[in-house]
PDB file of C-alpha atoms in Angstrom:
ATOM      1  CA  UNK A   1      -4.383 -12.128  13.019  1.00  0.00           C
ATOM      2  CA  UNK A   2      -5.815 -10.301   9.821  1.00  0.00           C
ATOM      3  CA  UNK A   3      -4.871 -11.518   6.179  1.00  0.00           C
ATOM      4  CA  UNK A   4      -6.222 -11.143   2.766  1.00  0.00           C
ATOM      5  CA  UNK A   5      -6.403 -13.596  -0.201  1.00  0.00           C
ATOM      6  CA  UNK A   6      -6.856 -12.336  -3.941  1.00  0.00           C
ATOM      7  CA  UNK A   7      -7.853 -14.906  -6.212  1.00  0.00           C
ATOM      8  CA  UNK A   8      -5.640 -14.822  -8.777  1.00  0.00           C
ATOM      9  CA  UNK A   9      -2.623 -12.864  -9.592  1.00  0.00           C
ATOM     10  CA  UNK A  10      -3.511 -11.528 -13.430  1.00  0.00           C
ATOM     11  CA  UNK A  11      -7.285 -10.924 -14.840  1.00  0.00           C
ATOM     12  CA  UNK A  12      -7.596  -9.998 -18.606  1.00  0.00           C
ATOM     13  CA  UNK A  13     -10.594  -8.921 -19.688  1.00  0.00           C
ATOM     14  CA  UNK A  14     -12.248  -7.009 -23.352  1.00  0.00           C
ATOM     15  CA  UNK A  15     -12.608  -3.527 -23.786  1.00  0.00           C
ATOM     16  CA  UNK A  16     -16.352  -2.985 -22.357  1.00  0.00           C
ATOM     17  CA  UNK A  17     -16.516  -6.202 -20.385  1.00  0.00           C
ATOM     18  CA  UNK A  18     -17.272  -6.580 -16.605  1.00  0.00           C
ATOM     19  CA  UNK A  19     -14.455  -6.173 -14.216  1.00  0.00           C
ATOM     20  CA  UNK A  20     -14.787  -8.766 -11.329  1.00  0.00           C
ATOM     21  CA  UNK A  21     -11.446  -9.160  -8.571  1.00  0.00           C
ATOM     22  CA  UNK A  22     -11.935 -11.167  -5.933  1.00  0.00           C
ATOM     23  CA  UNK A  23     -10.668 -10.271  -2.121  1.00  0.00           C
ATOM     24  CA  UNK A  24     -11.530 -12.601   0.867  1.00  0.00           C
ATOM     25  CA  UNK A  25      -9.947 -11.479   4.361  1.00  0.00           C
ATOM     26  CA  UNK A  26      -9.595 -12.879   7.393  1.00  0.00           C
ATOM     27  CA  UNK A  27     -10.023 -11.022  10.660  1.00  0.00           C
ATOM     28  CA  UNK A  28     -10.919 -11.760  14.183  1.00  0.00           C
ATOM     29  CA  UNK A  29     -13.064  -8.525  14.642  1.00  0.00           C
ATOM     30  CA  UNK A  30     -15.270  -6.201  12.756  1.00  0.00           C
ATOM     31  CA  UNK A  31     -12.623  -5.633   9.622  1.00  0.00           C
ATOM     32  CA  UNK A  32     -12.222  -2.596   7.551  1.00  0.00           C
ATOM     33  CA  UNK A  33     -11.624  -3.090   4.183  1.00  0.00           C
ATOM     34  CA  UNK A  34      -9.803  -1.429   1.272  1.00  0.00           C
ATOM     35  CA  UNK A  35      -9.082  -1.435  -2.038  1.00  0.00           C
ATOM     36  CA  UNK A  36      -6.131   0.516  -4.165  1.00  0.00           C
ATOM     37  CA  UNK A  37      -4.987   0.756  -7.526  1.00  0.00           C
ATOM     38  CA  UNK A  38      -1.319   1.072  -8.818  1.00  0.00           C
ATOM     39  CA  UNK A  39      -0.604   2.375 -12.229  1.00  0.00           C
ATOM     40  CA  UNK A  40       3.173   1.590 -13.472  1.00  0.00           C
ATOM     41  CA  UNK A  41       5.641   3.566 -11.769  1.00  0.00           C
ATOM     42  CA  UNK A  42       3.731   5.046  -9.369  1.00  0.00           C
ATOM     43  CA  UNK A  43       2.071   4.899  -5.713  1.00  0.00           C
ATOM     44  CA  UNK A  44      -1.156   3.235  -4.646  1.00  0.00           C
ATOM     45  CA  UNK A  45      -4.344   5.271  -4.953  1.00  0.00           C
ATOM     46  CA  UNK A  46      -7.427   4.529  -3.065  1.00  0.00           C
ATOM     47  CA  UNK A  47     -10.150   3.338  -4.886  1.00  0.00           C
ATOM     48  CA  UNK A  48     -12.825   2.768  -1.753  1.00  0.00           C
ATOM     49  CA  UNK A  49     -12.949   1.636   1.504  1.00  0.00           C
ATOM     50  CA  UNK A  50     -16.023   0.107   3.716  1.00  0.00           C
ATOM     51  CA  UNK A  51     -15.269   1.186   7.290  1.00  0.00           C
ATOM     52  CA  UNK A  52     -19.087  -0.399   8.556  1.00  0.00           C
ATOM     53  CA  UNK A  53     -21.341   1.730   7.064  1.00  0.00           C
ATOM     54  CA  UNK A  54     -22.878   0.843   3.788  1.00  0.00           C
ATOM     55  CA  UNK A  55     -21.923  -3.067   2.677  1.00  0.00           C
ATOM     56  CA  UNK A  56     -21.683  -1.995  -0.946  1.00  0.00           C
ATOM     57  CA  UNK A  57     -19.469   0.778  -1.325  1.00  0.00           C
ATOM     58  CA  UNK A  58     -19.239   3.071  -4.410  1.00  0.00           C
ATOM     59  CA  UNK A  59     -15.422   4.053  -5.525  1.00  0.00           C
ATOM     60  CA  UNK A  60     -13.821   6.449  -7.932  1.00  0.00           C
ATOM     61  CA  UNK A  61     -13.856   5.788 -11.827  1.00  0.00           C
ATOM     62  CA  UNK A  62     -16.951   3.495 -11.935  1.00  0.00           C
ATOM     63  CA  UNK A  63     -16.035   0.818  -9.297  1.00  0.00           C
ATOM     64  CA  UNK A  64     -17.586  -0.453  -6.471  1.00  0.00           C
ATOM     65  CA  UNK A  65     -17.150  -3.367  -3.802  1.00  0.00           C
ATOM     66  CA  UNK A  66     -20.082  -5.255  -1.642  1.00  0.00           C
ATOM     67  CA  UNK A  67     -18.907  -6.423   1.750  1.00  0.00           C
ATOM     68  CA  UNK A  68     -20.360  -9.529   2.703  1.00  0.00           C
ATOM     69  CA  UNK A  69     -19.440 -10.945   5.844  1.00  0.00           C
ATOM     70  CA  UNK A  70     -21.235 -14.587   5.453  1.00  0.00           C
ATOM     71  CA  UNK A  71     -18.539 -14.901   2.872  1.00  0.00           C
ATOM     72  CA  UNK A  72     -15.712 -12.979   4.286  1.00  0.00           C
ATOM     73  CA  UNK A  73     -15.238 -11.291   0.514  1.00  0.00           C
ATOM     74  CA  UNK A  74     -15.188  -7.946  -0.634  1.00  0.00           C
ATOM     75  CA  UNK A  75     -15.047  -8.573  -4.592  1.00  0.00           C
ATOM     76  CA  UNK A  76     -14.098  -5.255  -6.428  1.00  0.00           C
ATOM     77  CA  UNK A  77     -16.577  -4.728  -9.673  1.00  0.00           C
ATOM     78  CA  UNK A  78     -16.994  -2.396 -12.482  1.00  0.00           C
ATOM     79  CA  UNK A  79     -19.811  -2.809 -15.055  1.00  0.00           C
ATOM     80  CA  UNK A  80     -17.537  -1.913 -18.052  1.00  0.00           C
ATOM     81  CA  UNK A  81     -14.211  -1.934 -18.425  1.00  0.00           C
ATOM     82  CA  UNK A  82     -12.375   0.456 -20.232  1.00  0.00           C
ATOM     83  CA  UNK A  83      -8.406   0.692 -21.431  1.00  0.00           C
ATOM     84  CA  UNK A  84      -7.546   3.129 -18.549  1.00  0.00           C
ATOM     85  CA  UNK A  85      -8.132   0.221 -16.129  1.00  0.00           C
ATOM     86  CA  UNK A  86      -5.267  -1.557 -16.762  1.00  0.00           C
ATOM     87  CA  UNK A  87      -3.082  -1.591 -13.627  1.00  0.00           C
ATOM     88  CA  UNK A  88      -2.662  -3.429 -10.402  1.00  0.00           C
ATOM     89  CA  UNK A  89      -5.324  -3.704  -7.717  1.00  0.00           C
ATOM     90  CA  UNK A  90      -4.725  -4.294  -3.929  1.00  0.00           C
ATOM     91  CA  UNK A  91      -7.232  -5.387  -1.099  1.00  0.00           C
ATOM     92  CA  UNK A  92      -6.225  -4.888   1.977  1.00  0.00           C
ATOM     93  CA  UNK A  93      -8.051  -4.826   5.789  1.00  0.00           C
ATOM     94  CA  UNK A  94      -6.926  -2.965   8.613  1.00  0.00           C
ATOM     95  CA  UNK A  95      -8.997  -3.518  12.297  1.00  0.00           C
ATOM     96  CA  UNK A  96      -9.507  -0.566  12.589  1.00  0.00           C
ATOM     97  CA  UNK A  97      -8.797   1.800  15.160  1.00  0.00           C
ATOM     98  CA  UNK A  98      -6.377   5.107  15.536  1.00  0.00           C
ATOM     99  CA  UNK A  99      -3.133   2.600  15.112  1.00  0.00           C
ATOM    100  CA  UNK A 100      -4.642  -0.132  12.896  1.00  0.00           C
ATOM    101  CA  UNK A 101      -2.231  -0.929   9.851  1.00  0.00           C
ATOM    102  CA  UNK A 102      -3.418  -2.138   6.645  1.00  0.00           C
ATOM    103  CA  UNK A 103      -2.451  -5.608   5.332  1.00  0.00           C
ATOM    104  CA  UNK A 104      -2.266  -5.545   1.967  1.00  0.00           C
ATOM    105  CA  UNK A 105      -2.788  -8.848  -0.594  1.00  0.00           C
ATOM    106  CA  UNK A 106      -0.400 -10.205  -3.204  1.00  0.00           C
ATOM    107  CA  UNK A 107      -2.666  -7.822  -5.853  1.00  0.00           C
ATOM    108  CA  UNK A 108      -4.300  -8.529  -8.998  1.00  0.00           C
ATOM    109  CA  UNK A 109      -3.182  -7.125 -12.327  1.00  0.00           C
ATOM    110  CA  UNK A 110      -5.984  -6.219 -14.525  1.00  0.00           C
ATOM    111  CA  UNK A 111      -5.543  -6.125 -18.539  1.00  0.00           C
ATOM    112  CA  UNK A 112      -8.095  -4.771 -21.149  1.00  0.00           C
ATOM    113  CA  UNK A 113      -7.632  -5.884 -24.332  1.00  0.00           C
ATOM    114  CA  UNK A 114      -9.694  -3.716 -26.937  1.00  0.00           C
TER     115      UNK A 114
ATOM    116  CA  UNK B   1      -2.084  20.164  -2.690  1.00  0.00           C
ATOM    117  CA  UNK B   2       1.002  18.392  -2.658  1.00  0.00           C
ATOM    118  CA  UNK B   3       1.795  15.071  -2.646  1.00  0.00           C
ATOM    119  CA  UNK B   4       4.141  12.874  -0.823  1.00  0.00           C
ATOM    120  CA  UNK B   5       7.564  13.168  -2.504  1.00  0.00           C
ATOM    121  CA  UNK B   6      10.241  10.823  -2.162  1.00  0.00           C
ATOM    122  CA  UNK B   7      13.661  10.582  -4.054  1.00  0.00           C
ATOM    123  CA  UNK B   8      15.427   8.919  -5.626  1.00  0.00           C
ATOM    124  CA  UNK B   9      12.905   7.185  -7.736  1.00  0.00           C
ATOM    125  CA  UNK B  10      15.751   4.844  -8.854  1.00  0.00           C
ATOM    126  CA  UNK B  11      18.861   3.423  -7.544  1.00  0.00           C
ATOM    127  CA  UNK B  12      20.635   0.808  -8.131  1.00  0.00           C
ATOM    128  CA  UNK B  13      24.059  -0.868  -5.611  1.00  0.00           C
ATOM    129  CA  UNK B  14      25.671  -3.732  -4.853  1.00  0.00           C
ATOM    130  CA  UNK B  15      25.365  -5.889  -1.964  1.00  0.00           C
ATOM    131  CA  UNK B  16      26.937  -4.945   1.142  1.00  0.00           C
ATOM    132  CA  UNK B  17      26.424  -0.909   0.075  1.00  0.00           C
ATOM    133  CA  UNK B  18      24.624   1.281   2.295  1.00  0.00           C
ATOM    134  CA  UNK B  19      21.894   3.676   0.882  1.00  0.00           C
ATOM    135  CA  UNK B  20      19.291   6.011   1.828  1.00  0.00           C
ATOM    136  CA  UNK B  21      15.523   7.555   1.027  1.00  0.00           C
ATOM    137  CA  UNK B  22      14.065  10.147   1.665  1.00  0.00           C
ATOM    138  CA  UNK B  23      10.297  10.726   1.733  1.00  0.00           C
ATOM    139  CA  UNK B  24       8.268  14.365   2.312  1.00  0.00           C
ATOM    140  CA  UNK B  25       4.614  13.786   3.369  1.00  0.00           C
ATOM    141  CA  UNK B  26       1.820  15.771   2.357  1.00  0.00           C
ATOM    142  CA  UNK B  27       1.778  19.373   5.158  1.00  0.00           C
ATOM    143  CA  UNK B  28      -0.069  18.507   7.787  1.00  0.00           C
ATOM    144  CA  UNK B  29       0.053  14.795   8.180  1.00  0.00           C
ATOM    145  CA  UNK B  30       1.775  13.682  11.275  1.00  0.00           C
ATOM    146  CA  UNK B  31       1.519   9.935  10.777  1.00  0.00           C
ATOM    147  CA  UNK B  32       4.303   8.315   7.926  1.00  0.00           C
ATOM    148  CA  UNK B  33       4.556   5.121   6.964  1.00  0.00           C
ATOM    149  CA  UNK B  34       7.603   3.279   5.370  1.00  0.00           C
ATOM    150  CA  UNK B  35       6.185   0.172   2.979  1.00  0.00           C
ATOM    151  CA  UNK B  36       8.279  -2.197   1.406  1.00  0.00           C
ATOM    152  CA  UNK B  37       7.275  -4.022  -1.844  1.00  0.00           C
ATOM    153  CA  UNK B  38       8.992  -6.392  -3.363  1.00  0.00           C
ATOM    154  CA  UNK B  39       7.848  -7.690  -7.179  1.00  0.00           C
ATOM    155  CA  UNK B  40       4.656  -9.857  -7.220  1.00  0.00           C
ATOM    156  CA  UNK B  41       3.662  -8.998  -3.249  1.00  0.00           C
ATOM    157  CA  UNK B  42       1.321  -6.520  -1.483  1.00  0.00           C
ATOM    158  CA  UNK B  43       3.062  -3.624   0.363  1.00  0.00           C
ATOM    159  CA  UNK B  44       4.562  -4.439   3.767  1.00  0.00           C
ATOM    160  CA  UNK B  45       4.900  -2.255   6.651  1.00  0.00           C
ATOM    161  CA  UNK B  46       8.447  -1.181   7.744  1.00  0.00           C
ATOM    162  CA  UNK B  47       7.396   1.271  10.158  1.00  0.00           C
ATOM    163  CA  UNK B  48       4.987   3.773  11.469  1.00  0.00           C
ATOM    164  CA  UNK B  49       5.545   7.061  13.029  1.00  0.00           C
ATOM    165  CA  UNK B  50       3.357   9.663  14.839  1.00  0.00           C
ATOM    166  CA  UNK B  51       5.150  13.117  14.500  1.00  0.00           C
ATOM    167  CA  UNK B  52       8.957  12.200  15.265  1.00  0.00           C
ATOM    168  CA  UNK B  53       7.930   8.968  17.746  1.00  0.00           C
ATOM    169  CA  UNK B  54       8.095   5.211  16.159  1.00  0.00           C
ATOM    170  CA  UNK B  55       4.130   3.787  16.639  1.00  0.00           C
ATOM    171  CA  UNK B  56       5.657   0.095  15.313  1.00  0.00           C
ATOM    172  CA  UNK B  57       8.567  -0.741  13.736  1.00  0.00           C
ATOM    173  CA  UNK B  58       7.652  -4.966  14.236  1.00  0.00           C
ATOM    174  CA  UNK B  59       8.647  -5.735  10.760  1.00  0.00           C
ATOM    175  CA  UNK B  60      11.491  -3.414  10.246  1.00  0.00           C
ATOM    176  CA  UNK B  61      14.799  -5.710   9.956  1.00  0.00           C
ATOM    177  CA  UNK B  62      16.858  -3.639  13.001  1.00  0.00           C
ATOM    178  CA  UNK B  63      19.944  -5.427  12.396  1.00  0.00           C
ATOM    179  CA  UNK B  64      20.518  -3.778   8.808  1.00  0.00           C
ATOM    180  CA  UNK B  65      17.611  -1.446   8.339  1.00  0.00           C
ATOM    181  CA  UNK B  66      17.173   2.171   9.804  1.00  0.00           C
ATOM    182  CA  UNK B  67      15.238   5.233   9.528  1.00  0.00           C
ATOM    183  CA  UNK B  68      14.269   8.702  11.645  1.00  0.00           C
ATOM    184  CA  UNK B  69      11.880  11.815  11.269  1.00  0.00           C
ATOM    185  CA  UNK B  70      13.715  13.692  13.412  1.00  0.00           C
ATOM    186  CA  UNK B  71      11.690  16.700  13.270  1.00  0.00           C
ATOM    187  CA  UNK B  72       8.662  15.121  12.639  1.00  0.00           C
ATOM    188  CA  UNK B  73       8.194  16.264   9.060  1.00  0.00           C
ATOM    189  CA  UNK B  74      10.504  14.350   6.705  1.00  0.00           C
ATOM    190  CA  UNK B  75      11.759  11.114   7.061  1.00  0.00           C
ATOM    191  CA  UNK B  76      14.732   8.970   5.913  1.00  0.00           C
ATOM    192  CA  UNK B  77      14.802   5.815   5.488  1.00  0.00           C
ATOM    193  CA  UNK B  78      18.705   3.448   5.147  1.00  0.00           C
ATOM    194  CA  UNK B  79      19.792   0.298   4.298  1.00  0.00           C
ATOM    195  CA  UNK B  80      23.008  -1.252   5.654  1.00  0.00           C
ATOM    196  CA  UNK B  81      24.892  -3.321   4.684  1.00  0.00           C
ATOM    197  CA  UNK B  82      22.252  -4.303   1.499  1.00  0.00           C
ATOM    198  CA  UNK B  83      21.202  -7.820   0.700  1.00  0.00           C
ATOM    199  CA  UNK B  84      20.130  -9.167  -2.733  1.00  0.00           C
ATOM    200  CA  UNK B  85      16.880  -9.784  -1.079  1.00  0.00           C
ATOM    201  CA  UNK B  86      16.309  -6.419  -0.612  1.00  0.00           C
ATOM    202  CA  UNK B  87      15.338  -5.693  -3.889  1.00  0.00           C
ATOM    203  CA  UNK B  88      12.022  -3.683  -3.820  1.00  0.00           C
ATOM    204  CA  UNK B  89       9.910  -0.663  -4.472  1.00  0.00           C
ATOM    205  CA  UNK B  90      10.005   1.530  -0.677  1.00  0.00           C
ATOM    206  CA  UNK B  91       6.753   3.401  -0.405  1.00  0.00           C
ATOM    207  CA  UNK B  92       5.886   6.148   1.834  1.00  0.00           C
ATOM    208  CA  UNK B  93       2.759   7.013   2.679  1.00  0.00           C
ATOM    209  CA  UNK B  94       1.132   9.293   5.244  1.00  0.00           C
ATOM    210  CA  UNK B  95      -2.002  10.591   6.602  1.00  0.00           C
ATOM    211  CA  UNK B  96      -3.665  12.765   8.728  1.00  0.00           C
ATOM    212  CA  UNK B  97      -3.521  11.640  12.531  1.00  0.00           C
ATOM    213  CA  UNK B  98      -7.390  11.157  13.016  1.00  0.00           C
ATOM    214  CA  UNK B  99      -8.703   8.419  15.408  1.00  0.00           C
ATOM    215  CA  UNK B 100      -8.776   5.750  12.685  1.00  0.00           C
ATOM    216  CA  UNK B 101      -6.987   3.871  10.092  1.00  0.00           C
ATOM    217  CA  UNK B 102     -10.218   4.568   7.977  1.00  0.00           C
ATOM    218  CA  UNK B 103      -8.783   8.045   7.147  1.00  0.00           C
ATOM    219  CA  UNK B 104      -6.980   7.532   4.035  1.00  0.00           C
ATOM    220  CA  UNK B 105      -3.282   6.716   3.551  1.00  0.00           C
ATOM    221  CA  UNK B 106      -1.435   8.961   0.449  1.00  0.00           C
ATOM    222  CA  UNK B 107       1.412   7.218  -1.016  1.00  0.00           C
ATOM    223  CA  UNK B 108       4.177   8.705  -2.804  1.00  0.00           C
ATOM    224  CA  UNK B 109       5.514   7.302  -6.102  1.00  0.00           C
ATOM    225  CA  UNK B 110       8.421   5.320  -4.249  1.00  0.00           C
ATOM    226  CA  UNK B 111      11.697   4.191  -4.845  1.00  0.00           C
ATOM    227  CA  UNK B 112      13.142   1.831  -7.052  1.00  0.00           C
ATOM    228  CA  UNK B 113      15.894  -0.281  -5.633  1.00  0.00           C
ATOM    229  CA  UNK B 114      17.692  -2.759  -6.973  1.00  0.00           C
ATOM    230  CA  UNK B 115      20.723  -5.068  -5.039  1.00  0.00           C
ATOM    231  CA  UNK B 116      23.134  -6.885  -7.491  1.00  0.00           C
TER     232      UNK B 116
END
């Protein structure tokens, strides 16, 4: 069975700051790996995705995630935060495959204070 | 291009009402997914389909829960009779029918519901 853990449920960080969100999965077979964002009101958006390939994978607006499978974690980063990041961020893993679902974690909801 | 549209975005009953969604998926994508997401939680899958044909409905609650895509395009989605506990945002989401999960999943903005 697949899961995924975020470590904890609200991160607030400054204007400028790093961004760090923590994802650690569990999965019985080669795992893909996602992360989305969800602004109020509104549907998830994919941020990026490792699917095997590359272990640190570059996203949309500045973020990026490193897969590393000795620690089961695919942490989502961004070297500066900025006001527009406020929202809520979901990891979730999938195994893959032409019927694989994703399982998505509790999320993480990001504030920037300025 | 379009996105996936659902409606309503709100609606409010009380317990033991039926209701229904509706969710459009982007042209072209034959796989739709129905996510439920209640406050503080990830998204959980309802069900999947592939054109008109359920792929996995495991964690859709068949005793009050529902839904078709009869002609494989749109898809509806019903409640009844409601609980309280089935208070929630319902997400749709589709995607192009490739030969993995890696291809990505669009969501629409989902609907609203709330049980009194």
């Amino acid at each position: 069975a697949q899961s995924v853990t975020q470590l904890g449920s609200h991160v607030s960080v400054s204007e400028g700051a790093l961004v760090l969100l923590r994802c650690n999965y569990s999965s019985s077979v080669p795992p893909y790996l996602f992360w989305y964002v969800q602004y109020p009101n509104q549907g998830l958006q994919l941020l990026l995705k490792y699917t095997s390939a590359a272990t640190l994978v570059k996203g949309i607006n500045g973020f990026e995630a490193e897969f590393k499978k000795s620690e089961t974690s695919f942490h989502l980063t961004k070297p500066s935060a900025h006001m527009s990041d406020a929202a809520e961020y979901f990891c979730a893993v999938s195994r893959g495959g032409s019927q694989g679902n994703l399982i998505f974690g509790k999320g993480t909801k990001l504030s920037v204070k300025p | 291009e379009a996105g996936v549209a659902q409606s309503p975005r709100y609606k409010i009953i009380e317990k033991r009402q039926s209701v229904a969604f509706w969710c459009n998926p982007i042209s072209g994508h034959a796989t739709l997914y129905w996510y439920q997401q209640i406050l503080g939680q990830g998204p959980k899958l309802l069900i999947q389909f592939q054109n008109n044909g359920v792929v996995d409905d495991s964690q859709l609650p068949k005793d009050r829960f529902s839904a078709e895509r009869l002609k494989g395009v749109d898809s509806t989605l019903k409640i009844q009779p409601a609980k309280l506990e089935d208070s929630a945002v319902y997400l749709c989401a589709s995607r192009i029918p490739g030969r993995d999960v890696a291809y990505e999943q669009y969501f629409g903005p989902g609907t609203r519901l709330t049980v009194t």
